[in-house]
Amino acid sequence: MALYDRRLANGATQIARFSLGLRHQEKSPIDDFTKSLFDNGHKVGELAKEYFKAEVDVTSYEEDGRLNLAKMIKETEKHMKLGTKVIAEASFSFGGFFCSVDILLRNDDGTYNMYEVKSSKQDTKKDKKLGCVKEKYIIDAAYQQYVLKNCGVDVNKVCVVLLAEDYVRNGNFELDKYFVVCDVTKHTNDRQQMIADKLAELGSVLSNASEPTTSFSKNCNKCDYWQFCSRNIPAPSPFDVYHLRFGDKCSLYECDVSFFDLPKHRPDLKPAALRQIEYYNRPNDAYVDKAAITEFLDGLTYPIYSLDFETYQAVIPEYDGIATYEQVPFQFSLHVVEHPETELTDVKEAHFLDLSGADTRRAIAESLVKNIPYGACVVAYHESTERNIIDRLAKYCPDLADHLLSFVYKDPLKLFENGNYYVKAMGKSFSLKSVAPALYPDDKDMDYHNLDGDVKNGTQAMNVYLKIKDYTTEEKEKIEHDLEKYCALDTLAVVKILKKLYEVCK
């Protein structure tokens, strides 16, 4: 991965906005999840340099930490003249448009192969049309090819490097099996005129001193400047509605369809979205489908075991049997409720947390078997996550598989997603962090923002775990406390949601 924000350097729309004065102060803040993606990209980028045997990395920084683009271009020119075979982050600029190539490889005949490295797995099932490479990656590589060719570089081959979708570590880590190199030269060649046309179009925008009129489209989704460009959108709007594709929201907004008129224009809205619109001006009311909720509650068998895992993503599988990007558990919290009338003070707890950095799978599987009886009713919010983790633990620990695979899962999330229970405070999200405080607005303990410490969401939990080896003993003790409090709140929140469901059905 390039060690700078490639969406800014290679995304044409972002270049225009940046050049028009929408600099870092207008960018949306980088959240914890995005930071983790950057970290993943950096790790994969380092492996790619090893895989291609990069001789030099021309990345350079200013004193204030910004990239020194001019120096990177100059260093690239120097090493190309020297005949350096493999250059990482080779940098070029043409017509005001900059790019940095992850890996630039010089062939014996003086031509070059360029490799765009992505930290995502190849998906041969979804991305069949373009050699199992996403269109956006091909556009990215085609843009770089265009810049290089106009800088006089003889590009022989263009490749996108992805992570193999089926790699599972077995013994030594194997780079040649971890990466898959996809030749997309034909596809990038076919897009050269489109790239030229787009850049010419942008040139006219850049020559205009005024900021262009904002017109929203699906391409705005996840743009760094979305928060800035959407600042004048009144609330509520189609962008606030649950379970609509972003492109559809843009189209509805551009057609002046209001939030409250959406049901007329989109009769296919999910029931939860209809509740959201209907109850927007009724903050003190709740929609309760007692029949659906009662059916769910009748399906619970006590005692119930409220379970939640914290995991890290194995971008680089560290142990045998782990696949790339597998969610590997290092912690769980368990709240045990004996019967529906059990008081919160009588709810039992069990916890597992291993901060040693060792392979936790065997220990966590044994702890699950010890604390959850065979065939027990496991209640988990978004239960597919917990189920998948336990299924993988069962494969790793075949002697415990019969017990681990005996659990019966129940998931209260479906009631909220289906619109069976809704209050305005939930907004357009039915995550645990939205539902729990919405159902208990006066309970400060249900607000994750009130947690002490630096762990208030799953991504933060993962990030501190991955850096645990860098902390002092004192810092580790604090992190252990923060992780236990956070994970325990997840399972306690589910217990309290169940109690609320029983209350509203009385």
Short mmCIF file of C-alpha atoms in Angstrom, two decimals:
data_model
loop_
_atom_site.label_atom_id
_atom_site.label_comp_id
_atom_site.label_asym_id
_atom_site.label_seq_id
_atom_site.Cartn_x
_atom_site.Cartn_y
_atom_site.Cartn_z
CA MET A 1 0.00 0.00 0.00
CA ALA A 2 1.07 3.54 -0.61
CA LEU A 3 1.98 5.16 2.68
CA TYR A 4 -0.17 8.22 2.04
CA ASP A 5 -3.84 8.78 1.42
CA ARG A 6 -4.16 7.26 -2.04
CA ARG A 7 -7.77 8.35 -2.29
CA LEU A 8 -6.48 11.91 -2.29
CA ALA A 9 -3.57 11.30 -4.64
CA ASN A 10 -5.34 9.06 -7.14
CA GLY A 11 -9.02 9.94 -6.75
CA ALA A 12 -9.75 12.56 -9.37
CA THR A 13 -12.72 14.08 -7.57
CA GLN A 14 -10.73 14.37 -4.37
CA ILE A 15 -7.87 16.06 -6.24
CA ALA A 16 -10.27 18.72 -7.49
CA ARG A 17 -11.67 19.36 -4.03
CA PHE A 18 -8.23 19.50 -2.48
CA SER A 19 -6.97 21.92 -5.13
CA LEU A 20 -9.99 24.14 -4.60
CA GLY A 21 -9.08 24.70 -0.99
CA LEU A 22 -10.85 21.84 0.77
CA ARG A 23 -7.78 20.90 2.72
CA HIS A 24 -7.31 18.79 5.81
CA GLN A 25 -9.49 20.93 8.04
CA GLU A 26 -12.50 20.04 5.86
CA LYS A 27 -11.79 16.31 5.77
CA SER A 28 -13.95 14.07 7.90
CA PRO A 29 -12.04 12.91 10.99
CA ILE A 30 -10.39 9.53 10.58
CA ASP A 31 -12.24 7.07 12.78
CA ASP A 32 -10.80 4.04 14.55
CA PHE A 33 -11.96 1.64 11.86
CA THR A 34 -10.31 3.66 9.09
CA LYS A 35 -7.12 3.87 11.12
CA SER A 36 -7.13 0.09 11.39
CA LEU A 37 -7.52 -0.17 7.61
CA PHE A 38 -4.50 2.11 7.16
CA ASP A 39 -2.53 -0.09 9.58
CA ASN A 40 -3.54 -3.17 7.59
CA GLY A 41 -2.47 -1.49 4.36
CA HIS A 42 0.89 -0.62 5.85
CA LYS A 43 1.49 -4.22 6.99
CA VAL A 44 0.56 -5.62 3.57
CA GLY A 45 2.70 -2.97 1.88
CA GLU A 46 5.74 -4.01 3.90
CA LEU A 47 5.16 -7.64 2.92
CA ALA A 48 4.79 -6.63 -0.73
CA LYS A 49 8.18 -4.94 -0.64
CA GLU A 50 9.63 -8.15 0.72
CA TYR A 51 7.79 -10.27 -1.87
CA PHE A 52 9.01 -8.18 -4.81
CA LYS A 53 12.46 -7.72 -3.24
CA ALA A 54 12.27 -3.92 -3.37
CA GLU A 55 15.74 -2.39 -3.43
CA VAL A 56 14.66 1.08 -2.38
CA ASP A 57 11.61 2.87 -0.98
CA VAL A 58 11.56 6.52 -2.06
CA THR A 59 9.00 7.61 0.54
CA SER A 60 10.14 10.89 2.07
CA TYR A 61 8.67 13.24 4.65
CA GLU A 62 8.77 16.93 5.49
CA GLU A 63 9.71 17.98 9.02
CA ASP A 64 6.02 18.42 9.86
CA GLY A 65 5.26 14.81 8.92
CA ARG A 66 3.73 15.46 5.50
CA LEU A 67 4.98 13.59 2.48
CA ASN A 68 7.70 15.36 0.52
CA LEU A 69 6.30 14.68 -2.95
CA ALA A 70 8.95 16.68 -4.81
CA LYS A 71 11.75 14.71 -3.17
CA MET A 72 9.97 11.41 -3.87
CA ILE A 73 9.74 12.30 -7.58
CA LYS A 74 13.40 13.33 -7.64
CA GLU A 75 14.50 10.12 -5.91
CA THR A 76 12.45 8.08 -8.38
CA GLU A 77 14.15 9.79 -11.33
CA LYS A 78 17.56 9.13 -9.78
CA HIS A 79 16.97 5.42 -9.25
CA MET A 80 15.45 4.93 -12.69
CA LYS A 81 18.60 6.45 -14.21
CA LEU A 82 20.73 4.18 -12.02
CA GLY A 83 18.79 1.18 -13.32
CA THR A 84 17.47 0.16 -9.90
CA LYS A 85 15.39 -2.95 -10.59
CA VAL A 86 12.62 -2.66 -7.98
CA ILE A 87 11.46 0.69 -6.57
CA ALA A 88 8.76 0.97 -3.90
CA GLU A 89 6.49 4.05 -3.97
CA ALA A 90 7.99 5.26 -7.28
CA SER A 91 6.48 8.74 -7.70
CA PHE A 92 5.51 10.76 -10.77
CA SER A 93 3.63 13.91 -11.71
CA PHE A 94 2.06 14.90 -15.03
CA GLY A 95 -0.09 17.94 -15.69
CA GLY A 96 -0.48 18.57 -11.98
CA PHE A 97 -1.63 15.02 -11.25
CA PHE A 98 0.53 12.96 -8.92
CA CYS A 99 0.72 9.24 -8.32
CA SER A 100 2.92 6.85 -6.41
CA VAL A 101 3.28 3.28 -7.64
CA ASP A 102 3.47 0.65 -4.93
CA ILE A 103 6.01 -1.45 -6.79
CA LEU A 104 7.78 -0.47 -10.03
CA LEU A 105 9.84 -3.28 -11.54
CA ARG A 106 12.37 -2.73 -14.33
CA ASN A 107 12.54 -5.45 -16.98
CA ASP A 108 15.75 -6.48 -18.73
CA ASP A 109 14.65 -4.69 -21.92
CA GLY A 110 14.23 -1.36 -20.10
CA THR A 111 10.44 -1.52 -19.90
CA TYR A 112 8.62 -1.50 -16.58
CA ASN A 113 5.95 -3.52 -14.83
CA MET A 114 3.84 -1.68 -12.28
CA TYR A 115 2.11 -3.36 -9.37
CA GLU A 116 -0.75 -1.81 -7.42
CA VAL A 117 -0.97 -3.60 -4.06
CA LYS A 118 -4.30 -3.85 -2.26
CA SER A 119 -4.86 -5.11 1.27
CA SER A 120 -8.16 -6.78 0.35
CA LYS A 121 -8.79 -10.40 -0.54
CA GLN A 122 -9.57 -11.49 -4.06
CA ASP A 123 -13.20 -12.54 -4.55
CA THR A 124 -13.47 -14.95 -7.45
CA LYS A 125 -17.21 -15.35 -6.91
CA LYS A 126 -18.23 -11.69 -7.16
CA ASP A 127 -15.57 -10.14 -9.39
CA LYS A 128 -15.53 -12.47 -12.38
CA LYS A 129 -15.84 -9.98 -15.25
CA LEU A 130 -12.47 -8.25 -14.91
CA GLY A 131 -10.20 -11.12 -13.99
CA CYS A 132 -11.48 -11.20 -10.42
CA VAL A 133 -10.36 -7.61 -9.80
CA LYS A 134 -12.74 -4.85 -8.75
CA GLU A 135 -13.39 -2.07 -11.25
CA LYS A 136 -12.24 0.59 -8.78
CA TYR A 137 -8.84 -1.07 -8.49
CA ILE A 138 -8.48 -1.19 -12.27
CA ILE A 139 -9.37 2.51 -12.52
CA ASP A 140 -6.75 3.25 -9.88
CA ALA A 141 -4.09 1.32 -11.80
CA ALA A 142 -5.20 2.83 -15.13
CA TYR A 143 -4.75 6.33 -13.74
CA GLN A 144 -1.23 5.50 -12.61
CA GLN A 145 -0.45 3.95 -15.99
CA TYR A 146 -1.66 7.13 -17.71
CA VAL A 147 0.59 9.35 -15.58
CA LEU A 148 3.62 7.09 -16.06
CA LYS A 149 3.21 6.86 -19.83
CA ASN A 150 2.92 10.63 -20.10
CA CYS A 151 6.09 10.92 -18.05
CA GLY A 152 7.85 8.83 -20.68
CA VAL A 153 7.88 5.54 -18.80
CA ASP A 154 7.53 2.50 -21.07
CA VAL A 155 4.93 0.47 -19.17
CA ASN A 156 4.92 -3.14 -20.30
CA LYS A 157 2.56 -4.71 -17.78
CA VAL A 158 0.05 -3.45 -15.21
CA CYS A 159 -0.89 -5.71 -12.33
CA VAL A 160 -3.10 -5.51 -9.27
CA VAL A 161 -1.84 -7.51 -6.33
CA LEU A 162 -4.50 -8.91 -3.99
CA LEU A 163 -4.53 -11.31 -1.06
CA ALA A 164 -5.39 -14.90 -1.94
CA GLU A 165 -8.94 -15.59 -0.83
CA ASP A 166 -8.25 -19.13 0.40
CA TYR A 167 -4.87 -18.79 2.10
CA VAL A 168 -4.60 -20.59 5.42
CA ARG A 169 -1.27 -20.75 7.19
CA ASN A 170 0.23 -24.22 7.45
CA GLY A 171 3.77 -24.12 8.76
CA ASN A 172 5.98 -21.28 7.57
CA PHE A 173 4.30 -18.13 6.26
CA GLU A 174 4.37 -18.35 2.46
CA LEU A 175 4.38 -15.03 0.63
CA ASP A 176 3.94 -16.67 -2.76
CA LYS A 177 0.66 -18.19 -1.59
CA TYR A 178 -0.44 -15.15 0.42
CA PHE A 179 -0.40 -12.83 -2.60
CA VAL A 180 -2.11 -13.28 -5.97
CA VAL A 181 -0.87 -11.16 -8.89
CA CYS A 182 -3.53 -10.25 -11.45
CA ASP A 183 -2.47 -8.96 -14.88
CA VAL A 184 -4.97 -6.21 -15.76
CA THR A 185 -3.00 -4.60 -18.60
CA LYS A 186 -5.76 -5.16 -21.15
CA HIS A 187 -8.34 -3.56 -18.90
CA THR A 188 -6.16 -0.55 -18.01
CA ASN A 189 -5.26 -0.06 -21.69
CA ASP A 190 -8.97 0.03 -22.52
CA ARG A 191 -9.50 2.82 -19.97
CA GLN A 192 -6.72 5.20 -21.02
CA GLN A 193 -9.00 7.44 -23.09
CA MET A 194 -11.55 7.54 -20.29
CA ILE A 195 -8.81 8.60 -17.87
CA ALA A 196 -7.66 11.33 -20.28
CA ASP A 197 -11.21 12.62 -20.70
CA LYS A 198 -11.81 12.68 -16.95
CA LEU A 199 -8.60 14.53 -16.25
CA ALA A 200 -9.41 17.07 -18.98
CA GLU A 201 -12.80 17.58 -17.38
CA LEU A 202 -11.13 18.07 -14.03
CA GLY A 203 -8.70 20.50 -15.58
CA SER A 204 -11.54 22.84 -16.42
CA VAL A 205 -12.84 22.53 -12.87
CA LEU A 206 -9.43 23.24 -11.41
CA SER A 207 -9.00 26.33 -13.57
CA ASN A 208 -12.16 27.81 -12.08
CA ALA A 209 -11.56 29.78 -8.87
CA SER A 210 -15.02 28.92 -7.55
CA GLU A 211 -15.94 25.70 -5.82
CA PRO A 212 -18.12 23.59 -8.18
CA THR A 213 -21.77 23.08 -7.36
CA THR A 214 -22.17 19.93 -5.32
CA SER A 215 -24.16 17.17 -6.97
CA PHE A 216 -24.39 13.99 -4.95
CA SER A 217 -23.97 10.51 -6.37
CA LYS A 218 -23.08 7.02 -5.17
CA ASN A 219 -19.40 7.92 -5.65
CA CYS A 220 -19.66 10.30 -2.70
CA ASN A 221 -20.08 7.38 -0.32
CA LYS A 222 -17.16 7.21 2.11
CA CYS A 223 -15.46 10.21 0.51
CA ASP A 224 -13.12 12.04 2.87
CA TYR A 225 -14.99 15.28 2.17
CA TRP A 226 -18.55 14.00 2.50
CA GLN A 227 -19.05 15.74 5.83
CA PHE A 228 -17.99 19.06 4.32
CA CYS A 229 -19.97 18.77 1.09
CA SER A 230 -23.13 17.60 2.86
CA ARG A 231 -23.01 20.29 5.54
CA ASN A 232 -26.04 22.13 4.16
CA ILE A 233 -28.32 19.11 3.78
CA PRO A 234 -31.27 19.69 6.13
CA ALA A 235 -32.16 17.03 8.66
CA PRO A 236 -34.03 14.81 8.38
CA SER A 237 -33.39 13.88 4.76
CA PRO A 238 -33.30 10.70 2.65
CA PHE A 239 -29.71 10.29 3.87
CA ASP A 240 -31.05 9.60 7.38
CA VAL A 241 -33.21 6.63 6.38
CA TYR A 242 -32.42 3.08 7.40
CA HIS A 243 -31.47 0.42 4.86
CA LEU A 244 -31.44 2.44 1.63
CA ARG A 245 -28.52 2.18 -0.75
CA PHE A 246 -26.42 5.31 -0.75
CA GLY A 247 -26.93 5.85 -4.47
CA ASP A 248 -30.72 5.69 -4.00
CA LYS A 249 -30.50 8.25 -1.21
CA CYS A 250 -28.58 10.59 -3.50
CA SER A 251 -31.13 10.18 -6.32
CA LEU A 252 -34.06 10.83 -4.00
CA TYR A 253 -32.39 13.91 -2.52
CA GLU A 254 -31.51 15.30 -5.96
CA CYS A 255 -35.17 14.82 -6.94
CA ASP A 256 -36.24 16.89 -3.90
CA VAL A 257 -37.96 13.96 -2.20
CA SER A 258 -38.29 14.78 1.48
CA PHE A 259 -37.73 12.44 4.39
CA PHE A 260 -41.43 12.32 5.20
CA ASP A 261 -42.53 11.73 1.59
CA LEU A 262 -40.25 8.75 1.09
CA PRO A 263 -42.98 6.09 1.62
CA LYS A 264 -44.86 7.51 -1.40
CA HIS A 265 -41.82 7.26 -3.64
CA ARG A 266 -40.35 4.06 -2.23
CA PRO A 267 -43.13 1.61 -1.35
CA ASP A 268 -40.43 -1.05 -0.89
CA LEU A 269 -39.04 0.59 2.26
CA LYS A 270 -38.22 -1.81 5.07
CA PRO A 271 -40.66 -1.80 8.01
CA ALA A 272 -37.89 -0.40 10.25
CA ALA A 273 -37.48 2.55 7.87
CA LEU A 274 -41.24 3.17 7.91
CA ARG A 275 -41.17 3.17 11.72
CA GLN A 276 -38.30 5.63 11.64
CA ILE A 277 -40.27 8.07 9.49
CA GLU A 278 -43.56 7.57 11.33
CA TYR A 279 -42.03 8.08 14.78
CA TYR A 280 -39.64 10.90 13.93
CA ASN A 281 -41.94 13.49 15.52
CA ARG A 282 -43.04 11.15 18.30
CA PRO A 283 -39.94 10.91 20.51
CA ASN A 284 -41.88 9.73 23.55
CA ASP A 285 -43.73 6.93 21.77
CA ALA A 286 -42.62 3.43 20.88
CA TYR A 287 -43.77 0.98 18.25
CA VAL A 288 -44.13 -2.44 19.84
CA ASP A 289 -45.16 -5.58 17.96
CA LYS A 290 -46.05 -7.69 20.98
CA ALA A 291 -46.81 -10.80 18.94
CA ALA A 292 -43.40 -10.86 17.26
CA ILE A 293 -41.55 -10.04 20.48
CA THR A 294 -43.47 -12.67 22.46
CA GLU A 295 -42.69 -15.28 19.81
CA PHE A 296 -39.00 -14.48 20.16
CA LEU A 297 -39.09 -14.60 23.97
CA ASP A 298 -40.99 -17.89 23.96
CA GLY A 299 -38.15 -19.36 21.93
CA LEU A 300 -35.61 -18.75 24.70
CA THR A 301 -34.71 -21.65 26.97
CA TYR A 302 -33.32 -20.83 30.39
CA PRO A 303 -30.75 -20.42 31.68
CA ILE A 304 -29.57 -18.22 28.85
CA TYR A 305 -25.96 -17.27 28.17
CA SER A 306 -25.36 -13.78 26.83
CA LEU A 307 -22.08 -14.05 24.93
CA ASP A 308 -19.81 -11.57 23.19
CA PHE A 309 -16.31 -11.95 21.75
CA GLU A 310 -13.60 -9.43 21.09
CA THR A 311 -11.40 -10.37 18.18
CA TYR A 312 -8.55 -9.17 16.05
CA GLN A 313 -8.26 -9.52 12.29
CA ALA A 314 -5.39 -11.75 11.25
CA VAL A 315 -4.24 -9.67 8.29
CA ILE A 316 -1.06 -11.74 8.39
CA PRO A 317 -1.92 -15.20 9.82
CA GLU A 318 0.45 -15.74 12.71
CA TYR A 319 -0.46 -19.31 13.65
CA ASP A 320 -1.27 -22.53 11.83
CA GLY A 321 -4.87 -22.97 10.77
CA ILE A 322 -5.63 -19.24 10.65
CA ALA A 323 -6.84 -17.72 7.38
CA THR A 324 -6.09 -14.23 6.11
CA TYR A 325 -8.40 -11.71 7.80
CA GLU A 326 -9.88 -14.36 10.05
CA GLN A 327 -11.45 -12.96 13.21
CA VAL A 328 -9.41 -14.51 16.00
CA PRO A 329 -10.90 -14.21 19.50
CA PHE A 330 -8.79 -13.09 22.42
CA GLN A 331 -11.60 -12.25 24.87
CA PHE A 332 -15.16 -13.10 25.74
CA SER A 333 -17.71 -11.92 28.26
CA LEU A 334 -20.59 -14.03 29.52
CA HIS A 335 -23.67 -13.10 31.53
CA VAL A 336 -25.80 -16.00 32.74
CA VAL A 337 -29.52 -15.46 33.47
CA GLU A 338 -31.25 -18.33 35.27
CA HIS A 339 -34.85 -17.31 34.46
CA PRO A 340 -36.79 -14.27 33.14
CA GLU A 341 -37.43 -12.90 36.62
CA THR A 342 -33.78 -13.00 37.69
CA GLU A 343 -32.68 -9.69 39.17
CA LEU A 344 -29.67 -8.00 37.58
CA THR A 345 -27.82 -8.27 40.87
CA ASP A 346 -28.18 -12.08 40.67
CA VAL A 347 -26.93 -12.44 37.11
CA LYS A 348 -23.72 -14.49 37.03
CA GLU A 349 -20.67 -13.47 35.02
CA ALA A 350 -17.70 -15.21 33.46
CA HIS A 351 -14.83 -13.67 31.52
CA PHE A 352 -11.84 -14.69 29.44
CA LEU A 353 -9.01 -12.38 28.43
CA ASP A 354 -5.50 -13.29 27.29
CA LEU A 355 -3.09 -10.42 26.67
CA SER A 356 0.02 -12.58 26.36
CA GLY A 357 0.03 -12.31 22.57
CA ALA A 358 0.09 -16.10 22.31
CA ASP A 359 -2.34 -18.25 20.32
CA THR A 360 -5.55 -18.00 22.36
CA ARG A 361 -7.76 -20.43 20.47
CA ARG A 362 -7.33 -23.55 22.58
CA ALA A 363 -7.61 -21.72 25.89
CA ILE A 364 -10.69 -19.76 24.86
CA ALA A 365 -12.40 -22.90 23.52
CA GLU A 366 -11.77 -24.74 26.78
CA SER A 367 -13.13 -21.80 28.76
CA LEU A 368 -16.30 -21.76 26.66
CA VAL A 369 -16.86 -25.46 27.26
CA LYS A 370 -16.26 -24.95 30.98
CA ASN A 371 -18.69 -22.03 31.30
CA ILE A 372 -21.47 -22.88 28.81
CA PRO A 373 -23.24 -26.26 29.18
CA TYR A 374 -23.86 -28.60 26.28
CA GLY A 375 -26.87 -27.52 24.21
CA ALA A 376 -27.28 -24.22 26.06
CA CYS A 377 -29.23 -21.25 24.69
CA VAL A 378 -26.65 -18.63 23.66
CA VAL A 379 -28.01 -15.12 23.14
CA ALA A 380 -25.75 -12.92 21.06
CA TYR A 381 -26.35 -9.63 19.32
CA HIS A 382 -25.62 -10.24 15.64
CA GLU A 383 -25.22 -13.89 16.49
CA SER A 384 -23.63 -14.88 13.17
CA THR A 385 -20.37 -13.37 14.44
CA GLU A 386 -20.30 -15.47 17.61
CA ARG A 387 -21.52 -18.55 15.73
CA ASN A 388 -18.78 -18.25 13.09
CA ILE A 389 -16.07 -17.78 15.70
CA ILE A 390 -17.23 -20.84 17.63
CA ASP A 391 -17.51 -22.89 14.41
CA ARG A 392 -13.86 -22.10 13.64
CA LEU A 393 -12.83 -22.94 17.21
CA ALA A 394 -14.58 -26.28 16.80
CA LYS A 395 -12.52 -27.02 13.68
CA TYR A 396 -9.33 -26.10 15.50
CA CYS A 397 -10.26 -28.16 18.59
CA PRO A 398 -11.99 -31.27 17.19
CA ASP A 399 -12.06 -32.92 20.63
CA LEU A 400 -14.29 -30.05 21.84
CA ALA A 401 -16.31 -29.73 18.63
CA ASP A 402 -19.35 -31.74 19.75
CA HIS A 403 -19.84 -29.48 22.76
CA LEU A 404 -19.09 -26.23 20.95
CA LEU A 405 -21.44 -27.02 18.07
CA SER A 406 -24.31 -27.94 20.40
CA PHE A 407 -25.23 -24.37 21.32
CA VAL A 408 -28.58 -22.94 20.21
CA TYR A 409 -28.35 -19.28 19.15
CA LYS A 410 -30.92 -16.53 19.58
CA ASP A 411 -30.49 -12.97 18.31
CA PRO A 412 -32.61 -10.00 19.53
CA LEU A 413 -31.13 -7.78 16.80
CA LYS A 414 -33.61 -9.20 14.28
CA LEU A 415 -36.55 -7.72 16.21
CA PHE A 416 -35.17 -4.22 15.74
CA GLU A 417 -34.05 -4.72 12.16
CA ASN A 418 -37.51 -6.03 11.30
CA GLY A 419 -39.18 -2.99 12.86
CA ASN A 420 -40.87 -4.98 15.63
CA TYR A 421 -39.68 -2.51 18.25
CA TYR A 422 -38.74 1.08 17.53
CA VAL A 423 -38.20 4.35 19.38
CA LYS A 424 -36.91 7.53 17.77
CA ALA A 425 -33.66 7.50 19.74
CA MET A 426 -32.52 4.46 17.74
CA GLY A 427 -32.31 6.64 14.64
CA LYS A 428 -31.25 4.65 11.60
CA SER A 429 -28.98 2.26 13.46
CA PHE A 430 -29.89 -0.92 15.30
CA SER A 431 -26.44 -1.67 16.60
CA LEU A 432 -26.15 -2.59 20.26
CA LYS A 433 -24.60 0.81 20.95
CA SER A 434 -27.69 2.53 19.53
CA VAL A 435 -30.43 0.26 20.88
CA ALA A 436 -29.27 -0.11 24.49
CA PRO A 437 -29.12 3.64 25.31
CA ALA A 438 -32.33 4.22 23.34
CA LEU A 439 -34.21 1.73 25.51
CA TYR A 440 -32.56 3.02 28.71
CA PRO A 441 -32.17 6.78 28.14
CA ASP A 442 -31.82 7.51 31.85
CA ASP A 443 -29.27 4.77 32.51
CA LYS A 444 -25.80 6.27 32.07
CA ASP A 445 -24.27 2.82 32.29
CA MET A 446 -25.90 1.92 28.97
CA ASP A 447 -24.12 4.73 27.15
CA TYR A 448 -20.81 3.46 25.80
CA HIS A 449 -19.42 6.99 25.75
CA ASN A 450 -19.49 6.94 29.55
CA LEU A 451 -17.03 4.06 29.78
CA ASP A 452 -13.80 4.89 31.56
CA GLY A 453 -10.63 4.38 29.60
CA ASP A 454 -9.80 4.25 25.92
CA VAL A 455 -11.88 1.22 24.83
CA LYS A 456 -15.40 2.16 23.81
CA ASN A 457 -15.88 0.07 20.65
CA GLY A 458 -14.71 -3.16 19.06
CA THR A 459 -12.16 -1.53 16.79
CA GLN A 460 -10.48 0.20 19.72
CA ALA A 461 -10.43 -3.13 21.56
CA MET A 462 -8.73 -4.78 18.59
CA ASN A 463 -6.24 -1.96 18.13
CA VAL A 464 -5.04 -1.95 21.76
CA TYR A 465 -4.74 -5.74 21.68
CA LEU A 466 -2.60 -5.67 18.55
CA LYS A 467 -0.23 -3.18 20.20
CA ILE A 468 -0.18 -4.88 23.60
CA LYS A 469 3.49 -5.87 23.28
CA ASP A 470 4.43 -2.20 23.13
CA TYR A 471 2.89 -1.32 26.50
CA THR A 472 4.44 -1.26 29.95
CA THR A 473 3.20 -3.54 32.74
CA GLU A 474 1.25 -0.64 34.25
CA GLU A 475 -0.31 0.23 30.91
CA LYS A 476 -1.28 -3.42 30.33
CA GLU A 477 -3.10 -3.50 33.66
CA LYS A 478 -5.14 -0.46 32.65
CA ILE A 479 -5.87 -1.95 29.21
CA GLU A 480 -6.98 -5.21 30.82
CA HIS A 481 -9.42 -3.24 33.00
CA ASP A 482 -10.72 -1.24 30.02
CA LEU A 483 -11.22 -4.33 27.87
CA GLU A 484 -13.09 -6.22 30.58
CA LYS A 485 -15.40 -3.28 31.25
CA TYR A 486 -16.17 -2.79 27.58
CA CYS A 487 -16.81 -6.42 26.72
CA ALA A 488 -18.90 -6.93 29.86
CA LEU A 489 -21.08 -3.98 28.90
CA ASP A 490 -21.92 -5.68 25.61
CA THR A 491 -23.28 -8.80 27.28
CA LEU A 492 -24.97 -6.87 30.10
CA ALA A 493 -26.66 -4.64 27.52
CA VAL A 494 -28.18 -7.72 25.87
CA VAL A 495 -29.49 -8.91 29.24
CA LYS A 496 -31.11 -5.53 29.87
CA ILE A 497 -32.59 -5.44 26.36
CA LEU A 498 -34.24 -8.80 27.05
CA LYS A 499 -35.67 -7.46 30.32
CA LYS A 500 -37.10 -4.49 28.43
CA LEU A 501 -38.67 -6.84 25.87
CA TYR A 502 -40.41 -8.73 28.66
CA GLU A 503 -41.63 -5.45 30.17
CA VAL A 504 -43.23 -4.12 26.99
CA CYS A 505 -45.03 -7.41 26.39
CA LYS A 506 -46.69 -7.57 29.80
#
